Amino acid sequence: MIYLNNKMMLHRLVLSTFSFLTLATCQTTQNSAKNEKVDHSTTVKTDTKSSTNVSTSATGTTTPKTEEPKMSVGLPPDADAVKEAEKTNANRTGIVYLKEGENKFVKEYQMNVTFKQMSEDSRCPKDVNCIWAGVATADVEFMGLATRPMTLQISTINDANKGYTKTQSFNGYNITLVSVTPETTSEKGFKALKGTYQIGLKFEKGDPVNTTVQRGGTTTK
């Protein structure tokens, strides 16, 4: 009887021990699961917060606007420069340029103009100091729509005593020699430049100029 009671007590003790171990194991498993859940939740929350920060940072970042360059306020043109430019343009108005040997019909003045040749160029070379400036003379042929051709000599200076005149009259216009290029040099004189000259003739409507003294006179055909 005593042996049976002891056996039953031992059996109960074993069952109690087994139950306690089982309960402890279940609690440990539940705690581990809770810890993992908490860790996972914390991680998710942290990631969410990080994502939020990144998103906020990406959204909140603004590229600074580049200001457009401002137009600088320009200074008004110099009055003297404007007057000089107007004077230059006015002086160039009515000027006809011809190369040596070139023929051109000038519609504005209704006449045919031919730069036949440069008959003289004793101008001081541009790289030499001279006592006298010298003179250049061009032979130019003019012919109007209802006139015969006429060859006139026009020079770079006015000197009646030597027969030079800068202006000749033809068909109601006073024609002035205003430019002769190129200039002579110590290396290239009149003979070297022959055939390469260009002249500028200015046409102005007006009364005929007095050209009673002519070097070489005029030639008609």
PDB file of C-alpha atoms in Angstrom:
ATOM      1  CA  MET A   1       0.000   0.000   0.000  1.00  0.00           C
ATOM      2  CA  ILE A   2       2.830   2.279   0.882  1.00  0.00           C
ATOM      3  CA  TYR A   3       4.628   1.278  -2.299  1.00  0.00           C
ATOM      4  CA  LEU A   4       1.536   2.124  -4.367  1.00  0.00           C
ATOM      5  CA  ASN A   5       1.235   5.550  -2.782  1.00  0.00           C
ATOM      6  CA  ASN A   6       4.873   6.287  -3.415  1.00  0.00           C
ATOM      7  CA  LYS A   7       4.509   5.241  -7.002  1.00  0.00           C
ATOM      8  CA  MET A   8       1.496   7.507  -7.455  1.00  0.00           C
ATOM      9  CA  MET A   9       3.340  10.436  -5.874  1.00  0.00           C
ATOM     10  CA  LEU A  10       6.298   9.826  -8.138  1.00  0.00           C
ATOM     11  CA  HIS A  11       4.000   9.706 -11.123  1.00  0.00           C
ATOM     12  CA  ARG A  12       2.397  13.017 -10.084  1.00  0.00           C
ATOM     13  CA  LEU A  13       5.798  14.572  -9.560  1.00  0.00           C
ATOM     14  CA  VAL A  14       6.885  13.537 -13.040  1.00  0.00           C
ATOM     15  CA  LEU A  15       3.699  14.932 -14.541  1.00  0.00           C
ATOM     16  CA  SER A  16       4.098  18.183 -12.630  1.00  0.00           C
ATOM     17  CA  THR A  17       7.710  18.517 -13.731  1.00  0.00           C
ATOM     18  CA  PHE A  18       6.800  17.800 -17.336  1.00  0.00           C
ATOM     19  CA  SER A  19       3.928  20.310 -17.181  1.00  0.00           C
ATOM     20  CA  PHE A  20       6.247  22.964 -15.723  1.00  0.00           C
ATOM     21  CA  LEU A  21       8.839  22.396 -18.441  1.00  0.00           C
ATOM     22  CA  THR A  22       6.170  22.522 -21.107  1.00  0.00           C
ATOM     23  CA  LEU A  23       4.796  25.783 -19.690  1.00  0.00           C
ATOM     24  CA  ALA A  24       8.272  27.297 -19.472  1.00  0.00           C
ATOM     25  CA  THR A  25       9.019  26.298 -23.044  1.00  0.00           C
ATOM     26  CA  CYS A  26       5.753  27.839 -24.298  1.00  0.00           C
ATOM     27  CA  GLN A  27       6.418  31.095 -22.444  1.00  0.00           C
ATOM     28  CA  THR A  28       9.953  31.267 -23.856  1.00  0.00           C
ATOM     29  CA  THR A  29       8.639  30.684 -27.377  1.00  0.00           C
ATOM     30  CA  GLN A  30       5.948  33.335 -26.909  1.00  0.00           C
ATOM     31  CA  ASN A  31       8.483  35.839 -25.565  1.00  0.00           C
ATOM     32  CA  SER A  32      10.792  35.157 -28.501  1.00  0.00           C
ATOM     33  CA  ALA A  33       7.933  35.628 -30.931  1.00  0.00           C
ATOM     34  CA  LYS A  34       6.964  38.874 -29.197  1.00  0.00           C
ATOM     35  CA  ASN A  35      10.547  40.119 -29.302  1.00  0.00           C
ATOM     36  CA  GLU A  36      10.816  39.277 -32.993  1.00  0.00           C
ATOM     37  CA  LYS A  37       7.511  41.033 -33.620  1.00  0.00           C
ATOM     38  CA  VAL A  38       8.657  44.082 -31.682  1.00  0.00           C
ATOM     39  CA  ASP A  39      11.989  44.114 -33.504  1.00  0.00           C
ATOM     40  CA  HIS A  40      10.288  43.692 -36.852  1.00  0.00           C
ATOM     41  CA  SER A  41       7.791  46.433 -36.015  1.00  0.00           C
ATOM     42  CA  THR A  42      10.580  48.712 -34.863  1.00  0.00           C
ATOM     43  CA  THR A  43      12.509  48.010 -38.031  1.00  0.00           C
ATOM     44  CA  VAL A  44       9.492  48.679 -40.174  1.00  0.00           C
ATOM     45  CA  LYS A  45       8.789  51.891 -38.314  1.00  0.00           C
ATOM     46  CA  THR A  46      12.395  52.963 -38.588  1.00  0.00           C
ATOM     47  CA  ASP A  47      12.440  52.150 -42.290  1.00  0.00           C
ATOM     48  CA  THR A  48       9.178  53.996 -42.730  1.00  0.00           C
ATOM     49  CA  LYS A  49      10.589  56.983 -40.908  1.00  0.00           C
ATOM     50  CA  SER A  50      13.739  56.840 -42.993  1.00  0.00           C
ATOM     51  CA  SER A  51      11.663  56.567 -46.144  1.00  0.00           C
ATOM     52  CA  THR A  52       9.610  59.499 -44.946  1.00  0.00           C
ATOM     53  CA  ASN A  53      12.740  61.515 -44.301  1.00  0.00           C
ATOM     54  CA  VAL A  54      14.166  60.610 -47.687  1.00  0.00           C
ATOM     55  CA  SER A  55      10.898  61.417 -49.375  1.00  0.00           C
ATOM     56  CA  THR A  56      10.655  64.675 -47.473  1.00  0.00           C
ATOM     57  CA  SER A  57      14.229  65.476 -48.306  1.00  0.00           C
ATOM     58  CA  ALA A  58      13.704  64.651 -51.969  1.00  0.00           C
ATOM     59  CA  THR A  59      10.466  66.566 -52.085  1.00  0.00           C
ATOM     60  CA  GLY A  60      11.631  69.469 -49.993  1.00  0.00           C
ATOM     61  CA  THR A  61      14.876  69.983 -51.884  1.00  0.00           C
ATOM     62  CA  THR A  62      14.487  72.845 -54.317  1.00  0.00           C
ATOM     63  CA  THR A  63      16.939  73.801 -56.982  1.00  0.00           C
ATOM     64  CA  PRO A  64      17.918  77.438 -56.616  1.00  0.00           C
ATOM     65  CA  LYS A  65      16.673  79.481 -59.514  1.00  0.00           C
ATOM     66  CA  THR A  66      19.275  80.963 -61.753  1.00  0.00           C
ATOM     67  CA  GLU A  67      18.614  84.615 -62.268  1.00  0.00           C
ATOM     68  CA  GLU A  68      18.574  85.782 -65.842  1.00  0.00           C
ATOM     69  CA  PRO A  69      21.351  88.217 -66.679  1.00  0.00           C
ATOM     70  CA  LYS A  70      20.133  91.737 -66.416  1.00  0.00           C
ATOM     71  CA  MET A  71      20.448  93.989 -69.398  1.00  0.00           C
ATOM     72  CA  SER A  72      23.062  96.602 -68.789  1.00  0.00           C
ATOM     73  CA  VAL A  73      21.942 100.100 -69.356  1.00  0.00           C
ATOM     74  CA  GLY A  74      23.987 101.408 -72.270  1.00  0.00           C
ATOM     75  CA  LEU A  75      25.351 104.884 -72.388  1.00  0.00           C
ATOM     76  CA  PRO A  76      23.862 107.244 -74.953  1.00  0.00           C
ATOM     77  CA  PRO A  77      25.965 107.589 -78.104  1.00  0.00           C
ATOM     78  CA  ASP A  78      28.494 110.370 -78.120  1.00  0.00           C
ATOM     79  CA  ALA A  79      27.062 113.410 -79.890  1.00  0.00           C
ATOM     80  CA  ASP A  80      30.327 114.186 -81.659  1.00  0.00           C
ATOM     81  CA  ALA A  81      30.641 110.584 -82.857  1.00  0.00           C
ATOM     82  CA  VAL A  82      27.084 110.669 -84.212  1.00  0.00           C
ATOM     83  CA  LYS A  83      27.740 113.923 -86.041  1.00  0.00           C
ATOM     84  CA  GLU A  84      30.965 112.546 -87.495  1.00  0.00           C
ATOM     85  CA  ALA A  85      29.182 109.389 -88.688  1.00  0.00           C
ATOM     86  CA  GLU A  86      26.402 111.453 -90.256  1.00  0.00           C
ATOM     87  CA  LYS A  87      28.990 113.641 -91.933  1.00  0.00           C
ATOM     88  CA  THR A  88      30.823 110.593 -93.282  1.00  0.00           C
ATOM     89  CA  ASN A  89      27.600 109.072 -94.616  1.00  0.00           C
ATOM     90  CA  ALA A  90      26.634 112.381 -96.167  1.00  0.00           C
ATOM     91  CA  ASN A  91      30.025 112.662 -97.824  1.00  0.00           C
ATOM     92  CA  ARG A  92      29.711 109.144 -99.243  1.00  0.00           C
ATOM     93  CA  THR A  93      26.296 109.877-100.713  1.00  0.00           C
ATOM     94  CA  GLY A  94      26.485 110.273-104.463  1.00  0.00           C
ATOM     95  CA  ILE A  95      29.972 108.734-104.768  1.00  0.00           C
ATOM     96  CA  VAL A  96      30.649 106.296-107.596  1.00  0.00           C
ATOM     97  CA  TYR A  97      33.701 104.024-107.362  1.00  0.00           C
ATOM     98  CA  LEU A  98      35.417 102.662-110.445  1.00  0.00           C
ATOM     99  CA  LYS A  99      38.496 100.531-111.020  1.00  0.00           C
ATOM    100  CA  GLU A 100      40.981 101.464-113.713  1.00  0.00           C
ATOM    101  CA  GLY A 101      39.532 100.397-117.061  1.00  0.00           C
ATOM    102  CA  GLU A 102      36.021  99.808-115.625  1.00  0.00           C
ATOM    103  CA  ASN A 103      32.860 101.013-117.344  1.00  0.00           C
ATOM    104  CA  LYS A 104      29.677 101.598-115.370  1.00  0.00           C
ATOM    105  CA  PHE A 105      26.221 102.909-116.223  1.00  0.00           C
ATOM    106  CA  VAL A 106      25.063 105.094-113.340  1.00  0.00           C
ATOM    107  CA  LYS A 107      21.287 104.875-113.445  1.00  0.00           C
ATOM    108  CA  GLU A 108      20.816 107.583-110.821  1.00  0.00           C
ATOM    109  CA  TYR A 109      22.548 110.150-113.044  1.00  0.00           C
ATOM    110  CA  GLN A 110      21.560 108.615-116.380  1.00  0.00           C
ATOM    111  CA  MET A 111      25.089 108.492-117.743  1.00  0.00           C
ATOM    112  CA  ASN A 112      27.769 106.039-118.688  1.00  0.00           C
ATOM    113  CA  VAL A 113      31.110 106.498-116.877  1.00  0.00           C
ATOM    114  CA  THR A 114      34.442 104.912-117.818  1.00  0.00           C
ATOM    115  CA  PHE A 115      37.657 105.212-115.815  1.00  0.00           C
ATOM    116  CA  LYS A 116      40.022 105.032-118.760  1.00  0.00           C
ATOM    117  CA  GLN A 117      43.338 105.405-116.983  1.00  0.00           C
ATOM    118  CA  MET A 118      45.378 107.159-114.333  1.00  0.00           C
ATOM    119  CA  SER A 119      47.445 109.546-116.433  1.00  0.00           C
ATOM    120  CA  GLU A 120      49.587 110.889-113.592  1.00  0.00           C
ATOM    121  CA  ASP A 121      50.432 110.116-109.978  1.00  0.00           C
ATOM    122  CA  SER A 122      53.181 112.211-108.451  1.00  0.00           C
ATOM    123  CA  ARG A 123      51.749 112.079-104.944  1.00  0.00           C
ATOM    124  CA  CYS A 124      54.252 111.853-102.144  1.00  0.00           C
ATOM    125  CA  PRO A 125      54.775 108.196-101.160  1.00  0.00           C
ATOM    126  CA  LYS A 126      53.123 107.456 -97.838  1.00  0.00           C
ATOM    127  CA  ASP A 127      56.399 106.312 -96.241  1.00  0.00           C
ATOM    128  CA  VAL A 128      58.409 109.351 -97.387  1.00  0.00           C
ATOM    129  CA  ASN A 129      58.526 112.952 -96.155  1.00  0.00           C
ATOM    130  CA  CYS A 130      58.047 115.358 -99.055  1.00  0.00           C
ATOM    131  CA  ILE A 131      58.009 119.126 -99.525  1.00  0.00           C
ATOM    132  CA  TRP A 132      55.136 118.927-102.016  1.00  0.00           C
ATOM    133  CA  ALA A 133      52.116 116.644-101.657  1.00  0.00           C
ATOM    134  CA  GLY A 134      52.030 115.892-105.374  1.00  0.00           C
ATOM    135  CA  VAL A 135      48.995 115.216-107.534  1.00  0.00           C
ATOM    136  CA  ALA A 136      47.136 112.364-109.205  1.00  0.00           C
ATOM    137  CA  THR A 137      45.087 112.834-112.362  1.00  0.00           C
ATOM    138  CA  ALA A 138      42.502 110.459-113.817  1.00  0.00           C
ATOM    139  CA  ASP A 139      41.146 110.355-117.363  1.00  0.00           C
ATOM    140  CA  VAL A 140      37.409 109.662-117.135  1.00  0.00           C
ATOM    141  CA  GLU A 141      34.955 109.363-120.013  1.00  0.00           C
ATOM    142  CA  PHE A 142      31.321 110.459-119.538  1.00  0.00           C
ATOM    143  CA  MET A 143      28.388 109.916-121.883  1.00  0.00           C
ATOM    144  CA  GLY A 144      24.742 110.828-121.240  1.00  0.00           C
ATOM    145  CA  LEU A 145      21.672 109.275-122.860  1.00  0.00           C
ATOM    146  CA  ALA A 146      21.482 112.145-125.357  1.00  0.00           C
ATOM    147  CA  THR A 147      25.098 113.335-125.393  1.00  0.00           C
ATOM    148  CA  ARG A 148      28.297 112.408-127.111  1.00  0.00           C
ATOM    149  CA  PRO A 149      31.063 110.850-125.010  1.00  0.00           C
ATOM    150  CA  MET A 150      33.521 113.265-123.429  1.00  0.00           C
ATOM    151  CA  THR A 151      36.827 112.493-121.690  1.00  0.00           C
ATOM    152  CA  LEU A 152      37.682 114.792-118.797  1.00  0.00           C
ATOM    153  CA  GLN A 153      40.810 115.004-116.672  1.00  0.00           C
ATOM    154  CA  ILE A 154      40.094 115.257-112.951  1.00  0.00           C
ATOM    155  CA  SER A 155      42.857 115.716-110.371  1.00  0.00           C
ATOM    156  CA  THR A 156      43.288 115.443-106.626  1.00  0.00           C
ATOM    157  CA  ILE A 157      44.106 119.165-106.237  1.00  0.00           C
ATOM    158  CA  ASN A 158      42.995 122.517-107.601  1.00  0.00           C
ATOM    159  CA  ASP A 159      45.868 124.431-109.187  1.00  0.00           C
ATOM    160  CA  ALA A 160      44.837 126.624-112.090  1.00  0.00           C
ATOM    161  CA  ASN A 161      48.421 127.695-112.766  1.00  0.00           C
ATOM    162  CA  LYS A 162      49.434 124.098-113.383  1.00  0.00           C
ATOM    163  CA  GLY A 163      46.176 123.130-115.037  1.00  0.00           C
ATOM    164  CA  TYR A 164      44.785 120.894-112.297  1.00  0.00           C
ATOM    165  CA  THR A 165      41.156 120.852-111.172  1.00  0.00           C
ATOM    166  CA  LYS A 166      39.305 118.582-108.779  1.00  0.00           C
ATOM    167  CA  THR A 167      35.870 119.178-110.307  1.00  0.00           C
ATOM    168  CA  GLN A 168      34.537 118.954-113.848  1.00  0.00           C
ATOM    169  CA  SER A 169      31.008 119.605-115.111  1.00  0.00           C
ATOM    170  CA  PHE A 170      29.016 117.334-117.385  1.00  0.00           C
ATOM    171  CA  ASN A 171      25.341 117.026-118.277  1.00  0.00           C
ATOM    172  CA  GLY A 172      24.133 119.217-115.398  1.00  0.00           C
ATOM    173  CA  TYR A 173      26.363 117.622-112.734  1.00  0.00           C
ATOM    174  CA  ASN A 174      29.551 118.757-111.045  1.00  0.00           C
ATOM    175  CA  ILE A 175      31.808 115.721-110.744  1.00  0.00           C
ATOM    176  CA  THR A 176      34.613 115.777-108.162  1.00  0.00           C
ATOM    177  CA  LEU A 177      37.490 113.345-107.691  1.00  0.00           C
ATOM    178  CA  VAL A 178      37.330 112.514-103.966  1.00  0.00           C
ATOM    179  CA  SER A 179      39.587 109.479-103.655  1.00  0.00           C
ATOM    180  CA  VAL A 180      42.438 107.688-105.413  1.00  0.00           C
ATOM    181  CA  THR A 181      43.757 104.334-104.166  1.00  0.00           C
ATOM    182  CA  PRO A 182      46.202 102.776-103.590  1.00  0.00           C
ATOM    183  CA  GLU A 183      48.800 105.260-102.400  1.00  0.00           C
ATOM    184  CA  THR A 184      52.300 105.128-103.818  1.00  0.00           C
ATOM    185  CA  THR A 185      55.210 103.969-101.664  1.00  0.00           C
ATOM    186  CA  SER A 186      58.977 104.166-101.896  1.00  0.00           C
ATOM    187  CA  GLU A 187      58.955 100.653-103.370  1.00  0.00           C
ATOM    188  CA  LYS A 188      55.855 100.929-105.568  1.00  0.00           C
ATOM    189  CA  GLY A 189      55.500 104.066-107.605  1.00  0.00           C
ATOM    190  CA  PHE A 190      53.173 105.147-110.400  1.00  0.00           C
ATOM    191  CA  LYS A 191      54.461 102.633-112.956  1.00  0.00           C
ATOM    192  CA  ALA A 192      54.199  99.713-110.521  1.00  0.00           C
ATOM    193  CA  LEU A 193      50.616 100.612-109.608  1.00  0.00           C
ATOM    194  CA  LYS A 194      49.475 101.180-113.178  1.00  0.00           C
ATOM    195  CA  GLY A 195      46.257  99.278-113.851  1.00  0.00           C
ATOM    196  CA  THR A 196      45.421  98.757-110.144  1.00  0.00           C
ATOM    197  CA  TYR A 197      43.980 102.174-109.319  1.00  0.00           C
ATOM    198  CA  GLN A 198      40.483 102.857-108.044  1.00  0.00           C
ATOM    199  CA  ILE A 199      38.844 106.272-107.931  1.00  0.00           C
ATOM    200  CA  GLY A 200      35.812 107.746-106.204  1.00  0.00           C
ATOM    201  CA  LEU A 201      33.719 110.343-108.053  1.00  0.00           C
ATOM    202  CA  LYS A 202      31.158 112.511-106.286  1.00  0.00           C
ATOM    203  CA  PHE A 203      28.179 113.712-108.354  1.00  0.00           C
ATOM    204  CA  GLU A 204      26.336 116.879-107.391  1.00  0.00           C
ATOM    205  CA  LYS A 205      23.579 118.651-109.283  1.00  0.00           C
ATOM    206  CA  GLY A 206      24.398 122.318-109.846  1.00  0.00           C
ATOM    207  CA  ASP A 207      25.685 125.067-112.068  1.00  0.00           C
ATOM    208  CA  PRO A 208      28.804 124.256-114.080  1.00  0.00           C
ATOM    209  CA  VAL A 209      32.110 125.099-112.400  1.00  0.00           C
ATOM    210  CA  ASN A 210      34.637 127.404-114.042  1.00  0.00           C
ATOM    211  CA  THR A 211      37.231 125.193-115.706  1.00  0.00           C
ATOM    212  CA  THR A 212      38.658 127.633-118.241  1.00  0.00           C
ATOM    213  CA  VAL A 213      42.204 126.531-117.471  1.00  0.00           C
ATOM    214  CA  GLN A 214      42.589 122.887-118.301  1.00  0.00           C
ATOM    215  CA  ARG A 215      45.742 120.830-118.313  1.00  0.00           C
ATOM    216  CA  GLY A 216      45.533 118.938-121.548  1.00  0.00           C
ATOM    217  CA  GLY A 217      41.995 120.235-122.225  1.00  0.00           C
ATOM    218  CA  THR A 218      39.000 117.993-122.885  1.00  0.00           C
ATOM    219  CA  THR A 219      38.544 115.355-125.501  1.00  0.00           C
ATOM    220  CA  THR A 220      35.369 114.593-127.415  1.00  0.00           C
ATOM    221  CA  LYS A 221      34.634 111.738-129.739  1.00  0.00           C
TER     222      LYS A 221
END
